[in-house]
PDB file of C-alpha atoms in Angstrom:
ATOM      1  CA  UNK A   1       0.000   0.000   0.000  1.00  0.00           C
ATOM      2  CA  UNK A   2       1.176   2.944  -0.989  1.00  0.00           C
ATOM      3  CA  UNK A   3       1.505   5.767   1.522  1.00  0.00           C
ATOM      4  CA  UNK A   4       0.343   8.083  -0.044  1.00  0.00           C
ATOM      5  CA  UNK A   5      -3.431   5.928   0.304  1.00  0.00           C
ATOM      6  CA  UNK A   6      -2.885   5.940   4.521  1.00  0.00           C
ATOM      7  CA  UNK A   7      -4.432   8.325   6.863  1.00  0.00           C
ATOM      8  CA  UNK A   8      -1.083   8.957   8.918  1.00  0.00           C
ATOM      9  CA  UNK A   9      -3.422  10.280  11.724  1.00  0.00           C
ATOM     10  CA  UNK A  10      -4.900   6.327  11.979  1.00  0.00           C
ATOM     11  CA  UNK A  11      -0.553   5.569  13.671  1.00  0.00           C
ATOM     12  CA  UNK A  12      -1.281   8.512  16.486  1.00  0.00           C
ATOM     13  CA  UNK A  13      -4.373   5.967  17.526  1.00  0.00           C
ATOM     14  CA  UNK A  14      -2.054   2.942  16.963  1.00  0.00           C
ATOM     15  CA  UNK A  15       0.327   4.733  19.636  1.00  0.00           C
ATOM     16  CA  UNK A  16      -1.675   5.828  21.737  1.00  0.00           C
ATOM     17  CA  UNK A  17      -4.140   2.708  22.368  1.00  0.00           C
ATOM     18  CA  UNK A  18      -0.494   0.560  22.503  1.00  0.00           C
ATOM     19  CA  UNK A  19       0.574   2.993  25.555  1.00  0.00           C
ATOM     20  CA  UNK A  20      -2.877   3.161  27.496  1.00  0.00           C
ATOM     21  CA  UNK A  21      -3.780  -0.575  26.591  1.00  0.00           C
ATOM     22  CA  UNK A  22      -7.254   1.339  26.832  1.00  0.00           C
ATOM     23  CA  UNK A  23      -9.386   2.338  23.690  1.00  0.00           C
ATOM     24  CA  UNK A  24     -11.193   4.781  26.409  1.00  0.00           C
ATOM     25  CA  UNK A  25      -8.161   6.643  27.990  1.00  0.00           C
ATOM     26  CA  UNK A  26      -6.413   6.526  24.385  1.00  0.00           C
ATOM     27  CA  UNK A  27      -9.574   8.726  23.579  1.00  0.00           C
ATOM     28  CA  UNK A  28      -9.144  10.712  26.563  1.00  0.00           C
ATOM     29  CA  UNK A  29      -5.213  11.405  25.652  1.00  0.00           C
ATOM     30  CA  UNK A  30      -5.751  12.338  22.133  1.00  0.00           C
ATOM     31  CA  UNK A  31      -9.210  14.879  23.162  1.00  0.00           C
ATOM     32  CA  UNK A  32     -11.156  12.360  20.786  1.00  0.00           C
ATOM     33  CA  UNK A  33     -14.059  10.659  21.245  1.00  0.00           C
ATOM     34  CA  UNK A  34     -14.307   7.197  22.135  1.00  0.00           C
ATOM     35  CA  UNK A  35     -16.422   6.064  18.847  1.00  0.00           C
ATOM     36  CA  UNK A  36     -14.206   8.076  17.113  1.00  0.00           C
ATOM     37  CA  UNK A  37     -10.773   6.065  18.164  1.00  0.00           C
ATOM     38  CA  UNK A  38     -13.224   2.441  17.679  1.00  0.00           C
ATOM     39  CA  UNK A  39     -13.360   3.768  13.867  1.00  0.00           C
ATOM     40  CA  UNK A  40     -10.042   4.207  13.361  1.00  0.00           C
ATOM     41  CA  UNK A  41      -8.851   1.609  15.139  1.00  0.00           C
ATOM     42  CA  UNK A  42     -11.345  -0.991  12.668  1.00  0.00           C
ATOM     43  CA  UNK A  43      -9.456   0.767  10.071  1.00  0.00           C
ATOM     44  CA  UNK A  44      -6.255  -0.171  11.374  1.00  0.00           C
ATOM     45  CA  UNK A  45      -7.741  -3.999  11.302  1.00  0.00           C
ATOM     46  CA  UNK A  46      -8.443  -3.449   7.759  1.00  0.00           C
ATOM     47  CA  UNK A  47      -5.203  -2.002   6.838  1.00  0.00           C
ATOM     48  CA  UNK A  48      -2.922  -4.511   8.172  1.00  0.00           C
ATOM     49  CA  UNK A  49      -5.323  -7.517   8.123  1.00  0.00           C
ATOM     50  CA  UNK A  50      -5.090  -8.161  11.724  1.00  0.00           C
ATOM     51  CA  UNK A  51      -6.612  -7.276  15.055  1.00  0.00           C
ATOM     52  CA  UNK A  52      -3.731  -5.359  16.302  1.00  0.00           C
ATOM     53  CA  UNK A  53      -5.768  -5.622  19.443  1.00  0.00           C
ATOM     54  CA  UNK A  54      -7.520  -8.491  21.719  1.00  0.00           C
ATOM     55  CA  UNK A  55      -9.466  -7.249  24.794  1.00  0.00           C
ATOM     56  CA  UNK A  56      -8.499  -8.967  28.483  1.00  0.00           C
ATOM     57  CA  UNK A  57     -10.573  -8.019  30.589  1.00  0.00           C
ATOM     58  CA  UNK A  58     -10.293  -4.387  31.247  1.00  0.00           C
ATOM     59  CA  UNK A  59      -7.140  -4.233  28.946  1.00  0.00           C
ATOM     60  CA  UNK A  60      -6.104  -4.175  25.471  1.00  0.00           C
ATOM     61  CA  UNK A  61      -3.552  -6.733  24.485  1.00  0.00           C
ATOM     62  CA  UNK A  62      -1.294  -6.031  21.932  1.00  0.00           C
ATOM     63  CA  UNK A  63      -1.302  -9.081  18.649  1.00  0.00           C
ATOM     64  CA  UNK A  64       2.464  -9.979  17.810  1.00  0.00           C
ATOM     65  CA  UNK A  65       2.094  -8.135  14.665  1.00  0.00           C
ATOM     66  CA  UNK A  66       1.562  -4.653  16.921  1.00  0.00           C
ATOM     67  CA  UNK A  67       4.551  -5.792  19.036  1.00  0.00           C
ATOM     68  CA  UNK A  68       6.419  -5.760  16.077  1.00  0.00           C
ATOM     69  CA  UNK A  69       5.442  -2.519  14.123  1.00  0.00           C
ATOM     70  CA  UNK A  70       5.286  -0.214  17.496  1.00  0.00           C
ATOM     71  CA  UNK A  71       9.004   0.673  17.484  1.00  0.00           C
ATOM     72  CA  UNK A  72       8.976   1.711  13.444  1.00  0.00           C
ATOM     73  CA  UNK A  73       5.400   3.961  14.127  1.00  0.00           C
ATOM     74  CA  UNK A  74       6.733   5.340  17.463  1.00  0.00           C
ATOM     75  CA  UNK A  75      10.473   6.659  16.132  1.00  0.00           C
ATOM     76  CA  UNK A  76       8.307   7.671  12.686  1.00  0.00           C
ATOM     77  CA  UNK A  77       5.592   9.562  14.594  1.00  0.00           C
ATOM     78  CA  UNK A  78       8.755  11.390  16.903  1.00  0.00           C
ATOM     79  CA  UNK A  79      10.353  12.284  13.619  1.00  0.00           C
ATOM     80  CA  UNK A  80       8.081  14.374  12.158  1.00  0.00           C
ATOM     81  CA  UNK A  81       7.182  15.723  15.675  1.00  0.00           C
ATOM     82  CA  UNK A  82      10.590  17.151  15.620  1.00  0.00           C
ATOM     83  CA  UNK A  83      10.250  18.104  11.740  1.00  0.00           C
ATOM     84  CA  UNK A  84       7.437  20.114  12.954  1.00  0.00           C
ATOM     85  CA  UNK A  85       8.379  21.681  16.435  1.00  0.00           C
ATOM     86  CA  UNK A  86      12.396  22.046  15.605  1.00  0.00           C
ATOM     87  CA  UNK A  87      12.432  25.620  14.474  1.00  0.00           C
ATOM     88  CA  UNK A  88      14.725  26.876  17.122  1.00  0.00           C
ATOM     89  CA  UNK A  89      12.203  28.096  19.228  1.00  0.00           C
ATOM     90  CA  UNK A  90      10.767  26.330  22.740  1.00  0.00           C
ATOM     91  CA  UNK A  91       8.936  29.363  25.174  1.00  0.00           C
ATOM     92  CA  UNK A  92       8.581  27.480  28.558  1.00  0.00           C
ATOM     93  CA  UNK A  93       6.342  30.131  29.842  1.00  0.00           C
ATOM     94  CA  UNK A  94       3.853  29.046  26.975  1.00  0.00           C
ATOM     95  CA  UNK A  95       4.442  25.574  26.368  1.00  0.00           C
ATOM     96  CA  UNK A  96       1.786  22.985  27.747  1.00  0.00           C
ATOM     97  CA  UNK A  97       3.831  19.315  27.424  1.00  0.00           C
ATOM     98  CA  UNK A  98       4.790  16.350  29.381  1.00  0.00           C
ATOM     99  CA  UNK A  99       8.435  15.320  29.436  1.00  0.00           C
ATOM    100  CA  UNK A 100       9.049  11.190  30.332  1.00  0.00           C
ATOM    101  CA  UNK A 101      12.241  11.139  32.699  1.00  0.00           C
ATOM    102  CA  UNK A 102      13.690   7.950  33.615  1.00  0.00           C
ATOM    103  CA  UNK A 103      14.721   7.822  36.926  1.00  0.00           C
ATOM    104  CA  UNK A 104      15.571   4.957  39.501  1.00  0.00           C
ATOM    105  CA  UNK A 105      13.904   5.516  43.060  1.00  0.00           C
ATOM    106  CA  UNK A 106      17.092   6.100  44.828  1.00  0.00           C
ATOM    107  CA  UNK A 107      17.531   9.499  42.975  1.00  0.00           C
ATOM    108  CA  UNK A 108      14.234  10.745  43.197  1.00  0.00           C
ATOM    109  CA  UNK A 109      15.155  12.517  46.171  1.00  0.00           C
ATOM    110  CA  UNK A 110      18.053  14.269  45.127  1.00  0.00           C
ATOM    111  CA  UNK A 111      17.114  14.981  41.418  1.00  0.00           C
ATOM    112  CA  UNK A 112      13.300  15.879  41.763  1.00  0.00           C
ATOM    113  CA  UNK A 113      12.968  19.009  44.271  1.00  0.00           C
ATOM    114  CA  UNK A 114      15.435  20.998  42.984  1.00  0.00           C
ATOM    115  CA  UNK A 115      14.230  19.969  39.103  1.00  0.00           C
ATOM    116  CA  UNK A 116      10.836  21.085  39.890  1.00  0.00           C
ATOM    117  CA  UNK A 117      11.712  24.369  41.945  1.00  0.00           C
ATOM    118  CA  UNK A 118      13.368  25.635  38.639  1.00  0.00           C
ATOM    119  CA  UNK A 119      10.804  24.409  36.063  1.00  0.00           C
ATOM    120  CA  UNK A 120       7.310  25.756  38.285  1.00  0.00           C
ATOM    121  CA  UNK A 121       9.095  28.984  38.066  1.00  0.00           C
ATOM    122  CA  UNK A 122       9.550  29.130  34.361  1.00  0.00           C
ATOM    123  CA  UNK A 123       6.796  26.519  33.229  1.00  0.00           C
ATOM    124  CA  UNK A 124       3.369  26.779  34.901  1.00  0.00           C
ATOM    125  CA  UNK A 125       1.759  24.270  31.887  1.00  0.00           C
ATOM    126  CA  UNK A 126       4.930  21.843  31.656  1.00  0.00           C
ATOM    127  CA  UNK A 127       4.675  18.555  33.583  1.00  0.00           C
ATOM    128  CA  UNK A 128       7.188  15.317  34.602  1.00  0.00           C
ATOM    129  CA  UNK A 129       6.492  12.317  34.920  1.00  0.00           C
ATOM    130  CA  UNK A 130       9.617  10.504  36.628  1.00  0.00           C
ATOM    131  CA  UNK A 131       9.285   6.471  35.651  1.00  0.00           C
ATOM    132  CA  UNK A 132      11.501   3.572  36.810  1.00  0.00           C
ATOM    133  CA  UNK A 133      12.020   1.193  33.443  1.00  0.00           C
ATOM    134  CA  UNK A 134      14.038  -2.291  32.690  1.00  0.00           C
ATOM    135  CA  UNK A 135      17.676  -0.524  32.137  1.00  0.00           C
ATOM    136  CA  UNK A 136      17.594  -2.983  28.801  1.00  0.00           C
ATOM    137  CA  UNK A 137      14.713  -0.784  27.603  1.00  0.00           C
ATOM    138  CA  UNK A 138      16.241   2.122  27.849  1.00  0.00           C
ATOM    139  CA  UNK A 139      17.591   2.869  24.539  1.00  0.00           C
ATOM    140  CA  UNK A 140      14.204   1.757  22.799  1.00  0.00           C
ATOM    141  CA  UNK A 141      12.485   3.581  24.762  1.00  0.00           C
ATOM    142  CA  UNK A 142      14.420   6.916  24.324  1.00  0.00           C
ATOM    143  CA  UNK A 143      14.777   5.936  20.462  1.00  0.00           C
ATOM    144  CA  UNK A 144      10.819   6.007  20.167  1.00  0.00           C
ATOM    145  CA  UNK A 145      10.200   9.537  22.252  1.00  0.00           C
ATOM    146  CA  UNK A 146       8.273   7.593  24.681  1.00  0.00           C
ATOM    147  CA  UNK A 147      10.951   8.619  26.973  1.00  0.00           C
ATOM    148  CA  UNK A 148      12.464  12.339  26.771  1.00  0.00           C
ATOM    149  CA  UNK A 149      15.472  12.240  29.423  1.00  0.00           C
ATOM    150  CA  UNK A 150      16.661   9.099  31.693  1.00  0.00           C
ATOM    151  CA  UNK A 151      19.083   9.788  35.054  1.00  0.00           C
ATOM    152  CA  UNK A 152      21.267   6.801  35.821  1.00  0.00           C
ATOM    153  CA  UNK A 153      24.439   5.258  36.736  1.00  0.00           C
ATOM    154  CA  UNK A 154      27.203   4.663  34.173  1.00  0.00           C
ATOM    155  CA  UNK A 155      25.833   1.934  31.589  1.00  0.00           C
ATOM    156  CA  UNK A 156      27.138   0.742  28.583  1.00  0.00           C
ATOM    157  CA  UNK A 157      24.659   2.144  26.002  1.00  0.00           C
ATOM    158  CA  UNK A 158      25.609   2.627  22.079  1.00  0.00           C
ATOM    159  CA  UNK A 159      26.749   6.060  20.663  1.00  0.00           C
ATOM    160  CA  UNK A 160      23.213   7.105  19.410  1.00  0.00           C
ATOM    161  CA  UNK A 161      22.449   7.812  23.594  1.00  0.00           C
ATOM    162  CA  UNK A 162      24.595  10.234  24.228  1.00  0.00           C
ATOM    163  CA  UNK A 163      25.037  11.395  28.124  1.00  0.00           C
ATOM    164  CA  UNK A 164      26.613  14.045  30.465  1.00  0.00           C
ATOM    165  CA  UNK A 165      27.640  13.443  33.681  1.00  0.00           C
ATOM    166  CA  UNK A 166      26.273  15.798  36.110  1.00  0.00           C
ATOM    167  CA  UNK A 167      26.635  14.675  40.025  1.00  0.00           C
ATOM    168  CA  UNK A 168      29.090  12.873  41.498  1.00  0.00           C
ATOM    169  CA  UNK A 169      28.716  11.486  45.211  1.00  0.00           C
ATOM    170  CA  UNK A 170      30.904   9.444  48.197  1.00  0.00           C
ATOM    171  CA  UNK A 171      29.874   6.551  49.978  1.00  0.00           C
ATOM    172  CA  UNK A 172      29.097   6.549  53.548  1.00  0.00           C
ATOM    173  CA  UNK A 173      28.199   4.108  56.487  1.00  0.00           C
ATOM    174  CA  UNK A 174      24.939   4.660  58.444  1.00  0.00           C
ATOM    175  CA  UNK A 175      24.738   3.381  62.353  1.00  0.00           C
ATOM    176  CA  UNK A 176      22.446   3.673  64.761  1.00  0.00           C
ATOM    177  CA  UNK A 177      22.828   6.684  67.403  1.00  0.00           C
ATOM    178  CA  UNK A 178      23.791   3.999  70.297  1.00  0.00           C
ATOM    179  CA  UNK A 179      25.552   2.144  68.535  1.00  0.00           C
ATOM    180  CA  UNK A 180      27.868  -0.593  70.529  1.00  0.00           C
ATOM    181  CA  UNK A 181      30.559  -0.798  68.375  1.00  0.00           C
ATOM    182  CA  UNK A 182      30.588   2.730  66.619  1.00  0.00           C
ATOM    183  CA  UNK A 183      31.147   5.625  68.717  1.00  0.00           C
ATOM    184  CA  UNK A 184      31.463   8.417  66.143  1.00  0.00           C
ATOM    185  CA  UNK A 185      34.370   6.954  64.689  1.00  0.00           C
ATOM    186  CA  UNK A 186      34.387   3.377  62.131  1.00  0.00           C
ATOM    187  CA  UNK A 187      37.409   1.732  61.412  1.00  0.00           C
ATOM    188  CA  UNK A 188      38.023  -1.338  59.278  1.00  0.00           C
ATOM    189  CA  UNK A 189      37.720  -3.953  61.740  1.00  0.00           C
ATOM    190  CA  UNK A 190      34.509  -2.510  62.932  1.00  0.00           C
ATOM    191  CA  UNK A 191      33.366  -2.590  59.780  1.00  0.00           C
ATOM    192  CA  UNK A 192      33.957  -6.544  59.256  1.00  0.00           C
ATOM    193  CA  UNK A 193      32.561  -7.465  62.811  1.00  0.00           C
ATOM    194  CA  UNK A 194      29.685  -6.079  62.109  1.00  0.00           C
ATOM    195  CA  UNK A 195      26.627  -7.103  60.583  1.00  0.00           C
ATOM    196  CA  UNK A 196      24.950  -5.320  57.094  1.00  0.00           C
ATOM    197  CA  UNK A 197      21.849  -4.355  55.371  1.00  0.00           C
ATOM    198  CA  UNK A 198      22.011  -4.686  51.630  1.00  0.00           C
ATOM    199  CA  UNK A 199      19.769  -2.313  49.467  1.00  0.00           C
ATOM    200  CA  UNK A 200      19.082  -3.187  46.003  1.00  0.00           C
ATOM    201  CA  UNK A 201      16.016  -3.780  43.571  1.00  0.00           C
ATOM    202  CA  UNK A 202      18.291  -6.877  42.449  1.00  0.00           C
ATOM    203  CA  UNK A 203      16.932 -10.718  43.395  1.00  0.00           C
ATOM    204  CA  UNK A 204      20.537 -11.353  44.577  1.00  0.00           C
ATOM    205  CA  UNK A 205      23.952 -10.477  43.653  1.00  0.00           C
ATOM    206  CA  UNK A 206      26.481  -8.579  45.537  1.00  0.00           C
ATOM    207  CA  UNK A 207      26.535  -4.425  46.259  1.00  0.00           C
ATOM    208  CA  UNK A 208      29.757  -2.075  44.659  1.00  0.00           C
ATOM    209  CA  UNK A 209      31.016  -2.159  48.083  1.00  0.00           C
ATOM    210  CA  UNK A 210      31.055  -6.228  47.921  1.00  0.00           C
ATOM    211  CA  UNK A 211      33.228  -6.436  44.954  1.00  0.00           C
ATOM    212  CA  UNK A 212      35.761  -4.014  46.382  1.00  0.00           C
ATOM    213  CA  UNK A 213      36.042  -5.966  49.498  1.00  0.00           C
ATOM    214  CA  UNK A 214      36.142  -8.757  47.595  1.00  0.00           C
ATOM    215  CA  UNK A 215      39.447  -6.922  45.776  1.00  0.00           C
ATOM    216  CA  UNK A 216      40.883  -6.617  48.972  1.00  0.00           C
ATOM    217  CA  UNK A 217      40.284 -10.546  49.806  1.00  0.00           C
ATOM    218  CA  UNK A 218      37.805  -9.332  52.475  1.00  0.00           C
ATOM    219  CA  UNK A 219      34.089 -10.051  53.108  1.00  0.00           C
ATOM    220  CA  UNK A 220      30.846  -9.201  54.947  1.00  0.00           C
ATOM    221  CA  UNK A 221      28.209 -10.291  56.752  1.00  0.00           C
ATOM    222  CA  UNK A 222      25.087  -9.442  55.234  1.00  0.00           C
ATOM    223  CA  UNK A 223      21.743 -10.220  57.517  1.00  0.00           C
ATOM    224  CA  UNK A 224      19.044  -7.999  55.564  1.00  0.00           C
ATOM    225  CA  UNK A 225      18.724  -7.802  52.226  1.00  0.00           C
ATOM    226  CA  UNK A 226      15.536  -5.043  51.162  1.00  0.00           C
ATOM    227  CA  UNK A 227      14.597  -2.953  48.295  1.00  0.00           C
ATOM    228  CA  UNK A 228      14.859   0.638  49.691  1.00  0.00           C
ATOM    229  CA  UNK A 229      17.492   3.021  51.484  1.00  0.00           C
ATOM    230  CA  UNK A 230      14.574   4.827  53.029  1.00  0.00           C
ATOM    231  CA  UNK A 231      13.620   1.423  54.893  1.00  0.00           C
ATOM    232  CA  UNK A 232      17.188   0.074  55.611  1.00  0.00           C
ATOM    233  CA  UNK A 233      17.495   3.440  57.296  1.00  0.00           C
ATOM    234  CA  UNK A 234      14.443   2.609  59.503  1.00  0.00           C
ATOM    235  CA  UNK A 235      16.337  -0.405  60.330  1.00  0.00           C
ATOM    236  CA  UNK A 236      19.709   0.834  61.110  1.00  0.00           C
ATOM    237  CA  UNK A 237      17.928   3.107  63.706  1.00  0.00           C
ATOM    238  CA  UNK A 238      16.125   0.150  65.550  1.00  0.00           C
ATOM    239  CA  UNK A 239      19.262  -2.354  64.998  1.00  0.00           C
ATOM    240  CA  UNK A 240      22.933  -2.738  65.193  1.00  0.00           C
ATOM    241  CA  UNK A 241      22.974  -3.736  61.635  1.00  0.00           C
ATOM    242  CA  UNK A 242      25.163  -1.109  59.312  1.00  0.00           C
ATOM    243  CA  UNK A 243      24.151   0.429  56.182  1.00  0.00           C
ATOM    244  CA  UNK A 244      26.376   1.626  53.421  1.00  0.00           C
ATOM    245  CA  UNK A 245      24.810   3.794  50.885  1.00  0.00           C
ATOM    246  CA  UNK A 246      25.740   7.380  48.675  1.00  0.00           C
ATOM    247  CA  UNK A 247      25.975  10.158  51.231  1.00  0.00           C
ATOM    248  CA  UNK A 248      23.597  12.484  49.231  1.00  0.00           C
ATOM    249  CA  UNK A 249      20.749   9.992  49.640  1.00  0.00           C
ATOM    250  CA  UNK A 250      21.753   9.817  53.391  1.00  0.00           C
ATOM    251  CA  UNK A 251      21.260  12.994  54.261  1.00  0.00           C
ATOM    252  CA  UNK A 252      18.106  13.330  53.260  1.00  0.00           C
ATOM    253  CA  UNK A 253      16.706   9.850  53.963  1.00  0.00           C
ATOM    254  CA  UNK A 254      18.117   9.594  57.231  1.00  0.00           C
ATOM    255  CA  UNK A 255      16.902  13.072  58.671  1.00  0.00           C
ATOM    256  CA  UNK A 256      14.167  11.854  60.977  1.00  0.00           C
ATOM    257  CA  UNK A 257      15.828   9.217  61.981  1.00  0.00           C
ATOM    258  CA  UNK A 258      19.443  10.461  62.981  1.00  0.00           C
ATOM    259  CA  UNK A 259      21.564   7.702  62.621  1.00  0.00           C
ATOM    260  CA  UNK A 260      25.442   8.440  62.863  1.00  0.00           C
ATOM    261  CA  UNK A 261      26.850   9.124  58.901  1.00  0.00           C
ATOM    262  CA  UNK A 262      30.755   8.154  59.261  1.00  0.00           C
ATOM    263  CA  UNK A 263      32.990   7.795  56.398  1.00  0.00           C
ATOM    264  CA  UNK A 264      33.405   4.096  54.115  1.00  0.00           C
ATOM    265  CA  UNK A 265      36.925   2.996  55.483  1.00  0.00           C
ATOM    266  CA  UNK A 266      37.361   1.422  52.958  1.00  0.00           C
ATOM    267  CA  UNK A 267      38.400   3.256  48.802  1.00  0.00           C
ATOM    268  CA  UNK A 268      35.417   2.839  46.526  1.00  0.00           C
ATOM    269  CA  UNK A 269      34.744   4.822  43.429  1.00  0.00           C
ATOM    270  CA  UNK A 270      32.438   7.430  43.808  1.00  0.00           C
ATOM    271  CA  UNK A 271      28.577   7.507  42.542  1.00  0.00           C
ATOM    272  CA  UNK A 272      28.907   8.763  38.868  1.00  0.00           C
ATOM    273  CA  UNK A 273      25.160  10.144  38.035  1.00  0.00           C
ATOM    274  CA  UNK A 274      24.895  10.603  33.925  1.00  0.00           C
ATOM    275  CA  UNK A 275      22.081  12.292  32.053  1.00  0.00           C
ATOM    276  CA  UNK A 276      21.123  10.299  29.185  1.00  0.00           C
ATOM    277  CA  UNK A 277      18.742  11.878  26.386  1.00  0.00           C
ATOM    278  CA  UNK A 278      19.116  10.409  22.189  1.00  0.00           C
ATOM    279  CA  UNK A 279      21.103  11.441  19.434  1.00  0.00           C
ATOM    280  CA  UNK A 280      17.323  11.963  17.689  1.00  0.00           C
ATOM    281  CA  UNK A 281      16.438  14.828  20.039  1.00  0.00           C
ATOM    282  CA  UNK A 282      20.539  16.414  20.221  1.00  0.00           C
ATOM    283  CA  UNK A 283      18.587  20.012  18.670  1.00  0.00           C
ATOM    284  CA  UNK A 284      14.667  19.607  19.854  1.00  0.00           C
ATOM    285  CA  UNK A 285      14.696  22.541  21.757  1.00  0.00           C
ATOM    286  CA  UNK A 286      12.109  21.401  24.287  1.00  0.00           C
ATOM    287  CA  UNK A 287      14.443  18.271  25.217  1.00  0.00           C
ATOM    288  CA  UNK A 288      17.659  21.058  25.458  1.00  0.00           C
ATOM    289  CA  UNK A 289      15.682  23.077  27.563  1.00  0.00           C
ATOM    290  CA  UNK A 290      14.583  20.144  30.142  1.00  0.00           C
ATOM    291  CA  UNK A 291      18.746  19.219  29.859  1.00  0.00           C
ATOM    292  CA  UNK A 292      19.654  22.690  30.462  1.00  0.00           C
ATOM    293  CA  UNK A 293      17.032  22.678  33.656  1.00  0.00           C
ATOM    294  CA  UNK A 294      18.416  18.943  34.666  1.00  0.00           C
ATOM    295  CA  UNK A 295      21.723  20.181  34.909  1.00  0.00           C
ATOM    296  CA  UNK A 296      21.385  23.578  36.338  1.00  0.00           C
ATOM    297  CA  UNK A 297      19.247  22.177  39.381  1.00  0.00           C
ATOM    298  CA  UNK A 298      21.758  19.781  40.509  1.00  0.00           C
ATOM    299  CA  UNK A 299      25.160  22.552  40.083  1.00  0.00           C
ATOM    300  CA  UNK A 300      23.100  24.334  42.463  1.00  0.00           C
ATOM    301  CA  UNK A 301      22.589  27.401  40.168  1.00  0.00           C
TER     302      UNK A 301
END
């Protein structure tokens, strides 16, 4: 079929019923009716000879064939949404848009007040939404527009994601106020008697500070393995289990609780944040703008 013979308007209801697995809230995101996006979607049946779409339930289920086209329509639709909107010219005070930012929970903290101070001063109509993703989606995800920005460790990704480091952060030791052991001073051997609280999203699998002990020859104890910093903190306050986490994170997560923050003794590498946004969106000045407003927050400025 020639394209020419395609309403290209039929892909923005592709994309949008794909994201809200919903033929109702796709209606709702595009200001359309819901009959409306029920036509176009039967003429996205016709067009490609499939279904596209099964209902479950409530939900939407995408047919292998719209698995497989959803990465070509989503990196075609945010091409010509650049062709359109890349003139140069991006007015915050005027512009009504959501950015996507990718951001793991442990950085919420730090990234998000200060981000938002600085854009509700220039941006009344501009929103974030900060989302936690599979770190093997990543690229996909900001190749297709469906994500504008993503905030993360250093990660392999290809040159088309390029990336700018902009925090950098020590690593610190967390112990209760009373602690037995720790009296405002930790030393190696304290360290190693004690016991630990390991925070990661990960199943298993050792922390950073694991494999540089395990450099060393040396190893810990660990009793508690859990999902947040926020809750090991709770812990370490109740306990005389030790936490080791990014001192930036500490001092915020740990003010109600006021556990002693002492130095790592032992040499780790610091906490390299990067800012990740694709090679696809280098000039969009609406993506510039929310890196410009990413890194300012976080220098402070």
């Amino acid at each position: 079929m020639h394209i020419s013979r395609v309403d290209l308007n039929l892909f923005t209801v592709f994309e949008a019923i794909y994201s809200e697995g919903s033929v109702t809230r796709a209606a709702q995101q595009l200001h359309l009716t819901q009959p409306a996006i029920s036509h176009a979607l039967n003429r996205l049946r016709q067009m490609f000879d499939d279904p596209l779409f099964v209902r479950q339930g409530q939900t939407m289920v995408s047919t292998p064939l719209a698995r497989s086209i959803i990465e070509p329509v989503r990196q075609a639709l945010r091409g010509l949404e650049l062709t359109l909107t890349d003139n140069g010219n991006f007015d915050p005070a005027q512009a009504v848009k959501l950015f996507n930012l990718a951001l793991r929970d442990v950085l919420e903290s730090t990234v998000l007040p200060p981000l938002l101070e600085r854009i509700t001063q220039q941006a009344p109509e501009i929103n974030l939404a900060a989302i936690q993703i599979e770190r093997r989606e990543l690229v996909s995800e900001l190749a297709a527009g469906t994500l504008d920005l993503a905030i993360d460790m250093l990660l392999p990704l290809p040159n088309e994601i390029r990336r700018q480091q902009i925090s950098r952060d020590t690593t610190v030791v967390l112990a209760r106020r009373d602690h037995p052991l720790v009296k405002g001073k930790l030393d190696l051997d304290m360290y190693l008697q004690a016991e630990h609280i390991l925070a990661s999203s990960r199943r298993k699998g050792m922390g950073l500070e694991d494999f540089e002990l395990s450099r060393l020859g040396l190893q810990r104890r660990i009793r508690l393995r859990c999902q947040h910093y926020f809750a090991a903190c709770r812990v370490v306050s109740q306990t005389d289990l030790l936490l080791t986490m990014p001192e930036g994170y500490a001092r915020i997560a740990n003010q109600q609780f006021g556990n002693q923050i002492l130095p790592l003794p032992v040499s780790m590498p610091s906490w390299d944040v990067y800012l990740y946004w694709h090679q696809n969106v280098e000039h969009d000045p609406a993506n510039r703008w929310l890196r410009e407003q990413v890194i300012l927050s976080l220098s402070g400025k």
